[in-house]
Amino acid sequence: MCIIGAGAAGLALAHALTLRGINTVICDAGKAGQGALAASAGMIAPGAEIWETRSSAHPLAGAFGALARHSAALWPAWAGRLQAQTGIDIAYRASGALLPASPGMAEWLARHGFDALALDADEARSRIPGLALQEGALFLPGDAHLSAPMLASALIEAITARGVTLNENARVTRLERKEDGGWRVRLAAGGVIEADIVVLAAGWAAAELHPAAADIYPVKGQALMLDARAPLDWPLLRGGDVYMATKPGGRLLVGASTEPGRSDDRAEPDMAGTLLARAARHVPDIADMAQLAHWAGVRPALPGLMPRAGLAEPGLVVSLGAYRHGVMLAPALAEGLAELIAGGRVDDALAPFAPGTVNEGLSSAE
Ligand SMILES: Cc1cc2nc3c(=O)[nH]c(=O)nc-3n(C[C@H](O)[C@H](O)[C@H](O)COP(=O)(O)OP(=O)(O)OC[C@H]3O[C@@H](n4cnc5c(N)ncnc54)[C@H](O)[C@@H]3O)c2cc1C
């Protein structure tokens, strides 16, 4: 079988398949893990995500919450196994997340099944010194984060050590149905790979390869790494239009812009200033931190901002449109699709997101 795209979706699925004794070929247009995955803040924060998007009216909102919680619960075992298998520490931290409180927030989160601890301003500042806060805050203990670049390295190491063939600089240009029902995967460089099963996991660029991906669109995101000058032990700080995640080595990641329709990966100085100003509104000392890096990545989005995962037609599986949740959802999507491929079983958590269900044909006016 052949997976198109070695990003969060493709690498995680290849890993889940190796654990079931199935080795694949993966083709990536560039270097593995260097798409949106490399740009990611690595947050596994179902509570904060669901509060900030608050799209309870969406027909898949409940199913999305369940999928996100299920995936977050798989992460500790995934992180431990990757470390045991590769020796690479992906810096998984069960840090929790802190959100400035707003009216109705605690009740809303409780109604949607999330534990949240109310903190007054002093208690919040004991977790994040220097936090500027008028009212109190909520602490969500179930949220976590990891290092996305280290995750990419660990997944690549884990799958190649188990015999997966990773073809880098191998852009797929066309999928053709063979007479016997399998696929011919055509590469830009002229080669052809024959496969019984193809998985389309090519991020925002998947649209041109199959009608099941035709409505995917890019959403650019820019982020910064700052020098915090000392190791910080903060929970994730989620401020609505900005978030902060401490990273090993005394660094602080600040993200991210949301720029629908843009597929370039230029890091623009104006946006660095905007992100820094937004972060400093929450923790003024951040304004004095030196910038270590500024980058951009392109998230894959589908109308309704829900993922699409499952069988699109016989022998063609898709893992598409994880938008700003591809790291958080990676274990659940990978385990669910690996079960589908290995045993033909449709995972309950993934069933609502299968191609051809309600998540096709939604309006893109989100
Ligand atoms: C700034 C930023 C911050 C983010 N923070 C978070 C976060 O905190 N938590 C979270 O869960 N998510 C986060 N995300 C989102 C997350 O990165 C994405 O949801 C995830 O990477 C999507 O995975 P993917 O495999 O679909 O796409 P990608 O990771 O982009 O992988 C797709 C791969 O397909 C390859 N490809 C494309 N076209 C072809 C082709 N024709 N042939 C072969 N290969 C091809 C690409 O080269 C790429 O490597 C963030 C994203 C950005 C930009």
mmCIF file with all atom_site columns, N, CA and C and ligand atoms in Angstrom, residues 4-10 27-31 35-37 39-43 170-172 201-203 205 209 221-223 243 256 297-300 322-328, ligand 1:
data_model
loop_
_atom_site.group_PDB
_atom_site.id
_atom_site.type_symbol
_atom_site.label_atom_id
_atom_site.label_alt_id
_atom_site.label_comp_id
_atom_site.label_asym_id
_atom_site.label_entity_id
_atom_site.label_seq_id
_atom_site.pdbx_PDB_ins_code
_atom_site.Cartn_x
_atom_site.Cartn_y
_atom_site.Cartn_z
_atom_site.occupancy
_atom_site.B_iso_or_equiv
_atom_site.pdbx_formal_charge
_atom_site.auth_seq_id
_atom_site.auth_comp_id
_atom_site.auth_asym_id
_atom_site.auth_atom_id
_atom_site.pdbx_PDB_model_num
ATOM   1   N N   . ILE A 1 4   ? 0.189  8.789  0.604  1.00 0.00 ? 4   ILE A N   1
ATOM   2   C CA  . ILE A 1 4   ? 0.651  10.018 -0.048 1.00 0.00 ? 4   ILE A CA  1
ATOM   3   C C   . ILE A 1 4   ? 0.656  11.124 0.996  1.00 0.00 ? 4   ILE A C   1
ATOM   4   N N   . GLY A 1 5   ? 1.856  11.571 1.370  1.00 0.00 ? 5   GLY A N   1
ATOM   5   C CA  . GLY A 1 5   ? 2.000  12.635 2.370  1.00 0.00 ? 5   GLY A CA  1
ATOM   6   C C   . GLY A 1 5   ? 2.596  12.102 3.663  1.00 0.00 ? 5   GLY A C   1
ATOM   7   N N   . ALA A 1 6   ? 3.807  12.575 3.989  1.00 0.00 ? 6   ALA A N   1
ATOM   8   C CA  . ALA A 1 6   ? 4.461  12.178 5.246  1.00 0.00 ? 6   ALA A CA  1
ATOM   9   C C   . ALA A 1 6   ? 4.381  13.343 6.225  1.00 0.00 ? 6   ALA A C   1
ATOM   10  N N   . GLY A 1 7   ? 3.135  13.680 6.600  1.00 0.00 ? 7   GLY A N   1
ATOM   11  C CA  . GLY A 1 7   ? 2.904  14.718 7.602  1.00 0.00 ? 7   GLY A CA  1
ATOM   12  C C   . GLY A 1 7   ? 2.338  14.078 8.855  1.00 0.00 ? 7   GLY A C   1
ATOM   13  N N   . ALA A 1 8   ? 1.625  14.887 9.651  1.00 0.00 ? 8   ALA A N   1
ATOM   14  C CA  . ALA A 1 8   ? 1.063  14.360 10.895 1.00 0.00 ? 8   ALA A CA  1
ATOM   15  C C   . ALA A 1 8   ? 0.188  13.137 10.610 1.00 0.00 ? 8   ALA A C   1
ATOM   16  N N   . ALA A 1 9   ? -0.672 13.247 9.593  1.00 0.00 ? 9   ALA A N   1
ATOM   17  C CA  . ALA A 1 9   ? -1.616 12.161 9.316  1.00 0.00 ? 9   ALA A CA  1
ATOM   18  C C   . ALA A 1 9   ? -0.903 10.931 8.750  1.00 0.00 ? 9   ALA A C   1
ATOM   19  N N   . GLY A 1 10  ? -0.066 11.139 7.729  1.00 0.00 ? 10  GLY A N   1
ATOM   20  C CA  . GLY A 1 10  ? 0.566  10.009 7.044  1.00 0.00 ? 10  GLY A CA  1
ATOM   21  C C   . GLY A 1 10  ? 1.577  9.283  7.913  1.00 0.00 ? 10  GLY A C   1
ATOM   22  N N   . CYS A 1 27  ? 5.125  8.440  0.163  1.00 0.00 ? 27  CYS A N   1
ATOM   23  C CA  . CYS A 1 27  ? 5.740  9.418  -0.736 1.00 0.00 ? 27  CYS A CA  1
ATOM   24  C C   . CYS A 1 27  ? 5.468  10.807 -0.197 1.00 0.00 ? 27  CYS A C   1
ATOM   25  N N   . ASP A 1 28  ? 6.494  11.626 -0.151 1.00 0.00 ? 28  ASP A N   1
ATOM   26  C CA  . ASP A 1 28  ? 6.266  13.025 0.205  1.00 0.00 ? 28  ASP A CA  1
ATOM   27  C C   . ASP A 1 28  ? 6.873  13.928 -0.861 1.00 0.00 ? 28  ASP A C   1
ATOM   28  N N   . ALA A 1 29  ? 6.157  15.012 -1.145 1.00 0.00 ? 29  ALA A N   1
ATOM   29  C CA  . ALA A 1 29  ? 6.622  15.946 -2.174 1.00 0.00 ? 29  ALA A CA  1
ATOM   30  C C   . ALA A 1 29  ? 7.951  16.585 -1.782 1.00 0.00 ? 29  ALA A C   1
ATOM   31  N N   . GLY A 1 30  ? 8.174  16.739 -0.481 1.00 0.00 ? 30  GLY A N   1
ATOM   32  C CA  . GLY A 1 30  ? 9.419  17.353 -0.014 1.00 0.00 ? 30  GLY A CA  1
ATOM   33  C C   . GLY A 1 30  ? 10.092 16.442 0.989  1.00 0.00 ? 30  GLY A C   1
ATOM   34  N N   . LYS A 1 31  ? 10.513 17.044 2.117  1.00 0.00 ? 31  LYS A N   1
ATOM   35  C CA  . LYS A 1 31  ? 11.096 16.230 3.186  1.00 0.00 ? 31  LYS A CA  1
ATOM   36  C C   . LYS A 1 31  ? 9.990  15.827 4.153  1.00 0.00 ? 31  LYS A C   1
ATOM   37  N N   . GLY A 1 35  ? 5.865  19.690 6.385  1.00 0.00 ? 35  GLY A N   1
ATOM   38  C CA  . GLY A 1 35  ? 4.664  20.454 6.036  1.00 0.00 ? 35  GLY A CA  1
ATOM   39  C C   . GLY A 1 35  ? 4.140  21.154 7.286  1.00 0.00 ? 35  GLY A C   1
ATOM   40  N N   . ALA A 1 36  ? 2.828  21.167 7.456  1.00 0.00 ? 36  ALA A N   1
ATOM   41  C CA  . ALA A 1 36  ? 2.234  21.844 8.619  1.00 0.00 ? 36  ALA A CA  1
ATOM   42  C C   . ALA A 1 36  ? 2.748  21.256 9.926  1.00 0.00 ? 36  ALA A C   1
ATOM   43  N N   . LEU A 1 37  ? 3.084  19.964 9.916  1.00 0.00 ? 37  LEU A N   1
ATOM   44  C CA  . LEU A 1 37  ? 3.537  19.323 11.163 1.00 0.00 ? 37  LEU A CA  1
ATOM   45  C C   . LEU A 1 37  ? 4.712  20.079 11.784 1.00 0.00 ? 37  LEU A C   1
ATOM   46  N N   . ALA A 1 39  ? 5.468  23.090 11.607 1.00 0.00 ? 39  ALA A N   1
ATOM   47  C CA  . ALA A 1 39  ? 5.099  24.436 12.075 1.00 0.00 ? 39  ALA A CA  1
ATOM   48  C C   . ALA A 1 39  ? 4.260  24.392 13.343 1.00 0.00 ? 39  ALA A C   1
ATOM   49  N N   . SER A 1 40  ? 3.803  23.208 13.719 1.00 0.00 ? 40  SER A N   1
ATOM   50  C CA  . SER A 1 40  ? 2.784  23.104 14.761 1.00 0.00 ? 40  SER A CA  1
ATOM   51  C C   . SER A 1 40  ? 3.322  23.425 16.151 1.00 0.00 ? 40  SER A C   1
ATOM   52  N N   . ALA A 1 41  ? 2.422  23.958 16.988 1.00 0.00 ? 41  ALA A N   1
ATOM   53  C CA  . ALA A 1 41  ? 2.767  24.226 18.388 1.00 0.00 ? 41  ALA A CA  1
ATOM   54  C C   . ALA A 1 41  ? 2.684  22.957 19.234 1.00 0.00 ? 41  ALA A C   1
ATOM   55  N N   . GLY A 1 42  ? 2.145  21.893 18.670 1.00 0.00 ? 42  GLY A N   1
ATOM   56  C CA  . GLY A 1 42  ? 2.118  20.609 19.366 1.00 0.00 ? 42  GLY A CA  1
ATOM   57  C C   . GLY A 1 42  ? 1.117  20.533 20.510 1.00 0.00 ? 42  GLY A C   1
ATOM   58  N N   . MET A 1 43  ? 0.094  21.388 20.485 1.00 0.00 ? 43  MET A N   1
ATOM   59  C CA  . MET A 1 43  ? -0.878 21.357 21.592 1.00 0.00 ? 43  MET A CA  1
ATOM   60  C C   . MET A 1 43  ? -1.882 20.226 21.406 1.00 0.00 ? 43  MET A C   1
ATOM   61  N N   . ALA A 1 170 ? 9.286  13.149 -3.646 1.00 0.00 ? 170 ALA A N   1
ATOM   62  C CA  . ALA A 1 170 ? 8.527  12.286 -4.563 1.00 0.00 ? 170 ALA A CA  1
ATOM   63  C C   . ALA A 1 170 ? 7.094  12.798 -4.631 1.00 0.00 ? 170 ALA A C   1
ATOM   64  N N   . ARG A 1 171 ? 6.900  13.879 -5.389 1.00 0.00 ? 171 ARG A N   1
ATOM   65  C CA  . ARG A 1 171 ? 5.558  14.476 -5.505 1.00 0.00 ? 171 ARG A CA  1
ATOM   66  C C   . ARG A 1 171 ? 4.656  13.586 -6.350 1.00 0.00 ? 171 ARG A C   1
ATOM   67  N N   . VAL A 1 172 ? 3.480  13.287 -5.825 1.00 0.00 ? 172 VAL A N   1
ATOM   68  C CA  . VAL A 1 172 ? 2.495  12.506 -6.580 1.00 0.00 ? 172 VAL A CA  1
ATOM   69  C C   . VAL A 1 172 ? 1.693  13.476 -7.442 1.00 0.00 ? 172 VAL A C   1
ATOM   70  N N   . ALA A 1 201 ? -3.139 11.576 2.186  1.00 0.00 ? 201 ALA A N   1
ATOM   71  C CA  . ALA A 1 201 ? -2.886 12.330 3.426  1.00 0.00 ? 201 ALA A CA  1
ATOM   72  C C   . ALA A 1 201 ? -1.930 13.476 3.106  1.00 0.00 ? 201 ALA A C   1
ATOM   73  N N   . ALA A 1 202 ? -2.248 14.193 2.019  1.00 0.00 ? 202 ALA A N   1
ATOM   74  C CA  . ALA A 1 202 ? -1.305 15.182 1.474  1.00 0.00 ? 202 ALA A CA  1
ATOM   75  C C   . ALA A 1 202 ? -1.590 16.597 1.967  1.00 0.00 ? 202 ALA A C   1
ATOM   76  N N   . GLY A 1 203 ? -2.221 16.739 3.130  1.00 0.00 ? 203 GLY A N   1
ATOM   77  C CA  . GLY A 1 203 ? -2.407 18.067 3.712  1.00 0.00 ? 203 GLY A CA  1
ATOM   78  C C   . GLY A 1 203 ? -3.220 18.975 2.804  1.00 0.00 ? 203 GLY A C   1
ATOM   79  N N   . ALA A 1 205 ? -2.554 20.359 0.117  1.00 0.00 ? 205 ALA A N   1
ATOM   80  C CA  . ALA A 1 205 ? -2.339 20.214 -1.327 1.00 0.00 ? 205 ALA A CA  1
ATOM   81  C C   . ALA A 1 205 ? -3.020 18.976 -1.899 1.00 0.00 ? 205 ALA A C   1
ATOM   82  N N   . LEU A 1 209 ? -5.663 15.825 -6.157 1.00 0.00 ? 209 LEU A N   1
ATOM   83  C CA  . LEU A 1 209 ? -5.392 14.399 -6.391 1.00 0.00 ? 209 LEU A CA  1
ATOM   84  C C   . LEU A 1 209 ? -6.639 13.516 -6.424 1.00 0.00 ? 209 LEU A C   1
ATOM   85  N N   . GLY A 1 221 ? -0.633 29.755 8.954  1.00 0.00 ? 221 GLY A N   1
ATOM   86  C CA  . GLY A 1 221 ? -0.458 30.125 10.361 1.00 0.00 ? 221 GLY A CA  1
ATOM   87  C C   . GLY A 1 221 ? 0.993  30.486 10.611 1.00 0.00 ? 221 GLY A C   1
ATOM   88  N N   . GLN A 1 222 ? 1.223  31.611 11.309 1.00 0.00 ? 222 GLN A N   1
ATOM   89  C CA  . GLN A 1 222 ? 2.589  32.008 11.662 1.00 0.00 ? 222 GLN A CA  1
ATOM   90  C C   . GLN A 1 222 ? 2.759  31.914 13.173 1.00 0.00 ? 222 GLN A C   1
ATOM   91  N N   . ALA A 1 223 ? 3.963  31.597 13.607 1.00 0.00 ? 223 ALA A N   1
ATOM   92  C CA  . ALA A 1 223 ? 4.242  31.463 15.041 1.00 0.00 ? 223 ALA A CA  1
ATOM   93  C C   . ALA A 1 223 ? 5.674  31.919 15.322 1.00 0.00 ? 223 ALA A C   1
ATOM   94  N N   . TYR A 1 243 ? -1.829 32.098 21.781 1.00 0.00 ? 243 TYR A N   1
ATOM   95  C CA  . TYR A 1 243 ? -1.537 31.091 22.812 1.00 0.00 ? 243 TYR A CA  1
ATOM   96  C C   . TYR A 1 243 ? -0.038 31.054 23.051 1.00 0.00 ? 243 TYR A C   1
ATOM   97  N N   . ALA A 1 256 ? -0.980 31.777 17.164 1.00 0.00 ? 256 ALA A N   1
ATOM   98  C CA  . ALA A 1 256 ? -0.592 31.666 15.774 1.00 0.00 ? 256 ALA A CA  1
ATOM   99  C C   . ALA A 1 256 ? -1.587 32.490 14.969 1.00 0.00 ? 256 ALA A C   1
ATOM   100 N N   . GLY A 1 297 ? 3.350  27.960 8.529  1.00 0.00 ? 297 GLY A N   1
ATOM   101 C CA  . GLY A 1 297 ? 2.963  26.668 7.973  1.00 0.00 ? 297 GLY A CA  1
ATOM   102 C C   . GLY A 1 297 ? 1.556  26.796 7.418  1.00 0.00 ? 297 GLY A C   1
ATOM   103 N N   . VAL A 1 298 ? 1.110  25.783 6.690  1.00 0.00 ? 298 VAL A N   1
ATOM   104 C CA  . VAL A 1 298 ? -0.195 25.862 6.035  1.00 0.00 ? 298 VAL A CA  1
ATOM   105 C C   . VAL A 1 298 ? -1.070 24.701 6.502  1.00 0.00 ? 298 VAL A C   1
ATOM   106 N N   . ARG A 1 299 ? -2.145 25.054 7.222  1.00 0.00 ? 299 ARG A N   1
ATOM   107 C CA  . ARG A 1 299 ? -3.052 24.029 7.752  1.00 0.00 ? 299 ARG A CA  1
ATOM   108 C C   . ARG A 1 299 ? -4.023 23.584 6.657  1.00 0.00 ? 299 ARG A C   1
ATOM   109 N N   . PRO A 1 300 ? -4.409 22.315 6.673  1.00 0.00 ? 300 PRO A N   1
ATOM   110 C CA  . PRO A 1 300 ? -5.410 21.846 5.705  1.00 0.00 ? 300 PRO A CA  1
ATOM   111 C C   . PRO A 1 300 ? -6.813 21.956 6.306  1.00 0.00 ? 300 PRO A C   1
ATOM   112 N N   . ALA A 1 322 ? -7.415 18.096 8.908  1.00 0.00 ? 322 ALA A N   1
ATOM   113 C CA  . ALA A 1 322 ? -7.308 18.158 10.377 1.00 0.00 ? 322 ALA A CA  1
ATOM   114 C C   . ALA A 1 322 ? -7.154 19.596 10.868 1.00 0.00 ? 322 ALA A C   1
ATOM   115 N N   . TYR A 1 323 ? -7.017 20.555 9.947  1.00 0.00 ? 323 TYR A N   1
ATOM   116 C CA  . TYR A 1 323 ? -6.993 21.988 10.259 1.00 0.00 ? 323 TYR A CA  1
ATOM   117 C C   . TYR A 1 323 ? -5.991 22.289 11.376 1.00 0.00 ? 323 TYR A C   1
ATOM   118 N N   . ARG A 1 324 ? -6.438 22.841 12.533 1.00 0.00 ? 324 ARG A N   1
ATOM   119 C CA  . ARG A 1 324 ? -5.458 23.179 13.573 1.00 0.00 ? 324 ARG A CA  1
ATOM   120 C C   . ARG A 1 324 ? -5.373 22.093 14.632 1.00 0.00 ? 324 ARG A C   1
ATOM   121 N N   . HIS A 1 325 ? -5.784 20.865 14.245 1.00 0.00 ? 325 HIS A N   1
ATOM   122 C CA  . HIS A 1 325 ? -5.877 19.793 15.231 1.00 0.00 ? 325 HIS A CA  1
ATOM   123 C C   . HIS A 1 325 ? -5.129 18.533 14.837 1.00 0.00 ? 325 HIS A C   1
ATOM   124 N N   . GLY A 1 326 ? -4.252 18.632 13.841 1.00 0.00 ? 326 GLY A N   1
ATOM   125 C CA  . GLY A 1 326 ? -3.656 17.415 13.286 1.00 0.00 ? 326 GLY A CA  1
ATOM   126 C C   . GLY A 1 326 ? -2.753 16.666 14.245 1.00 0.00 ? 326 GLY A C   1
ATOM   127 N N   . VAL A 1 327 ? -2.085 17.387 15.160 1.00 0.00 ? 327 VAL A N   1
ATOM   128 C CA  . VAL A 1 327 ? -1.255 16.699 16.154 1.00 0.00 ? 327 VAL A CA  1
ATOM   129 C C   . VAL A 1 327 ? -2.163 16.097 17.222 1.00 0.00 ? 327 VAL A C   1
ATOM   130 N N   . MET A 1 328 ? -3.093 16.907 17.714 1.00 0.00 ? 328 MET A N   1
ATOM   131 C CA  . MET A 1 328 ? -4.020 16.416 18.739 1.00 0.00 ? 328 MET A CA  1
ATOM   132 C C   . MET A 1 328 ? -4.736 15.144 18.261 1.00 0.00 ? 328 MET A C   1
HETATM 133 C C1  . LIG B 2 .   ? 1.385  27.628 13.136 1.00 0.00 ? 1   LIG B C1  1
HETATM 134 C C2  . LIG B 2 .   ? 0.656  26.316 13.319 1.00 0.00 ? 1   LIG B C2  1
HETATM 135 C C3  . LIG B 2 .   ? 0.412  25.844 14.601 1.00 0.00 ? 1   LIG B C3  1
HETATM 136 C C4  . LIG B 2 .   ? -0.267 24.635 14.787 1.00 0.00 ? 1   LIG B C4  1
HETATM 137 N N1  . LIG B 2 .   ? -0.453 24.180 16.057 1.00 0.00 ? 1   LIG B N1  1
HETATM 138 C C5  . LIG B 2 .   ? -1.112 23.010 16.255 1.00 0.00 ? 1   LIG B C5  1
HETATM 139 C C6  . LIG B 2 .   ? -1.285 22.502 17.570 1.00 0.00 ? 1   LIG B C6  1
HETATM 140 O O1  . LIG B 2 .   ? -0.845 23.105 18.547 1.00 0.00 ? 1   LIG B O1  1
HETATM 141 N N2  . LIG B 2 .   ? -1.938 21.305 17.729 1.00 0.00 ? 1   LIG B N2  1
HETATM 142 C C7  . LIG B 2 .   ? -2.435 20.609 16.655 1.00 0.00 ? 1   LIG B C7  1
HETATM 143 O O2  . LIG B 2 .   ? -3.041 19.562 16.857 1.00 0.00 ? 1   LIG B O2  1
HETATM 144 N N3  . LIG B 2 .   ? -2.261 21.073 15.387 1.00 0.00 ? 1   LIG B N3  1
HETATM 145 C C8  . LIG B 2 .   ? -1.622 22.242 15.170 1.00 0.00 ? 1   LIG B C8  1
HETATM 146 N N4  . LIG B 2 .   ? -1.444 22.716 13.901 1.00 0.00 ? 1   LIG B N4  1
HETATM 147 C C9  . LIG B 2 .   ? -2.074 21.983 12.789 1.00 0.00 ? 1   LIG B C9  1
HETATM 148 C C10 . LIG B 2 .   ? -1.291 20.749 12.371 1.00 0.00 ? 1   LIG B C10 1
HETATM 149 O O3  . LIG B 2 .   ? 0.037  21.109 12.092 1.00 0.00 ? 1   LIG B O3  1
HETATM 150 C C11 . LIG B 2 .   ? -1.986 20.167 11.130 1.00 0.00 ? 1   LIG B C11 1
HETATM 151 O O4  . LIG B 2 .   ? -3.342 19.910 11.438 1.00 0.00 ? 1   LIG B O4  1
HETATM 152 C C12 . LIG B 2 .   ? -1.336 18.865 10.680 1.00 0.00 ? 1   LIG B C12 1
HETATM 153 O O5  . LIG B 2 .   ? 0.038  19.024 10.435 1.00 0.00 ? 1   LIG B O5  1
HETATM 154 C C13 . LIG B 2 .   ? -2.032 18.364 9.420  1.00 0.00 ? 1   LIG B C13 1
HETATM 155 O O6  . LIG B 2 .   ? -1.459 17.121 9.094  1.00 0.00 ? 1   LIG B O6  1
HETATM 156 P P1  . LIG B 2 .   ? -1.451 16.602 7.596  1.00 0.00 ? 1   LIG B P1  1
HETATM 157 O O7  . LIG B 2 .   ? -0.655 15.356 7.587  1.00 0.00 ? 1   LIG B O7  1
HETATM 158 O O8  . LIG B 2 .   ? -2.833 16.598 7.064  1.00 0.00 ? 1   LIG B O8  1
HETATM 159 O O9  . LIG B 2 .   ? -0.687 17.757 6.786  1.00 0.00 ? 1   LIG B O9  1
HETATM 160 P P2  . LIG B 2 .   ? 0.936  18.104 6.794  1.00 0.00 ? 1   LIG B P2  1
HETATM 161 O O10 . LIG B 2 .   ? 1.433  17.912 8.158  1.00 0.00 ? 1   LIG B O10 1
HETATM 162 O O11 . LIG B 2 .   ? 1.007  19.395 6.116  1.00 0.00 ? 1   LIG B O11 1
HETATM 163 O O12 . LIG B 2 .   ? 1.490  16.932 5.870  1.00 0.00 ? 1   LIG B O12 1
HETATM 164 C C14 . LIG B 2 .   ? 1.130  16.811 4.515  1.00 0.00 ? 1   LIG B C14 1
HETATM 165 C C15 . LIG B 2 .   ? 2.342  16.282 3.752  1.00 0.00 ? 1   LIG B C15 1
HETATM 166 O O13 . LIG B 2 .   ? 1.919  15.951 2.421  1.00 0.00 ? 1   LIG B O13 1
HETATM 167 C C16 . LIG B 2 .   ? 2.957  16.296 1.530  1.00 0.00 ? 1   LIG B C16 1
HETATM 168 N N5  . LIG B 2 .   ? 2.378  16.469 0.181  1.00 0.00 ? 1   LIG B N5  1
HETATM 169 C C17 . LIG B 2 .   ? 1.595  17.479 -0.271 1.00 0.00 ? 1   LIG B C17 1
HETATM 170 N N6  . LIG B 2 .   ? 1.272  17.275 -1.571 1.00 0.00 ? 1   LIG B N6  1
HETATM 171 C C18 . LIG B 2 .   ? 1.859  16.108 -1.941 1.00 0.00 ? 1   LIG B C18 1
HETATM 172 C C19 . LIG B 2 .   ? 1.902  15.373 -3.160 1.00 0.00 ? 1   LIG B C19 1
HETATM 173 N N7  . LIG B 2 .   ? 1.254  15.791 -4.262 1.00 0.00 ? 1   LIG B N7  1
HETATM 174 N N8  . LIG B 2 .   ? 2.623  14.236 -3.195 1.00 0.00 ? 1   LIG B N8  1
HETATM 175 C C20 . LIG B 2 .   ? 3.276  13.789 -2.077 1.00 0.00 ? 1   LIG B C20 1
HETATM 176 N N9  . LIG B 2 .   ? 3.266  14.457 -0.899 1.00 0.00 ? 1   LIG B N9  1
HETATM 177 C C21 . LIG B 2 .   ? 2.564  15.595 -0.831 1.00 0.00 ? 1   LIG B C21 1
HETATM 178 C C22 . LIG B 2 .   ? 3.536  17.576 2.112  1.00 0.00 ? 1   LIG B C22 1
HETATM 179 O O14 . LIG B 2 .   ? 4.863  17.779 1.648  1.00 0.00 ? 1   LIG B O14 1
HETATM 180 C C23 . LIG B 2 .   ? 3.452  17.318 3.614  1.00 0.00 ? 1   LIG B C23 1
HETATM 181 O O15 . LIG B 2 .   ? 4.661  16.788 4.141  1.00 0.00 ? 1   LIG B O15 1
HETATM 182 C C24 . LIG B 2 .   ? -0.736 23.900 13.665 1.00 0.00 ? 1   LIG B C24 1
HETATM 183 C C25 . LIG B 2 .   ? -0.464 24.363 12.383 1.00 0.00 ? 1   LIG B C25 1
HETATM 184 C C26 . LIG B 2 .   ? 0.221  25.562 12.198 1.00 0.00 ? 1   LIG B C26 1
HETATM 185 C C27 . LIG B 2 .   ? 0.510  26.034 10.796 1.00 0.00 ? 1   LIG B C27 1
#
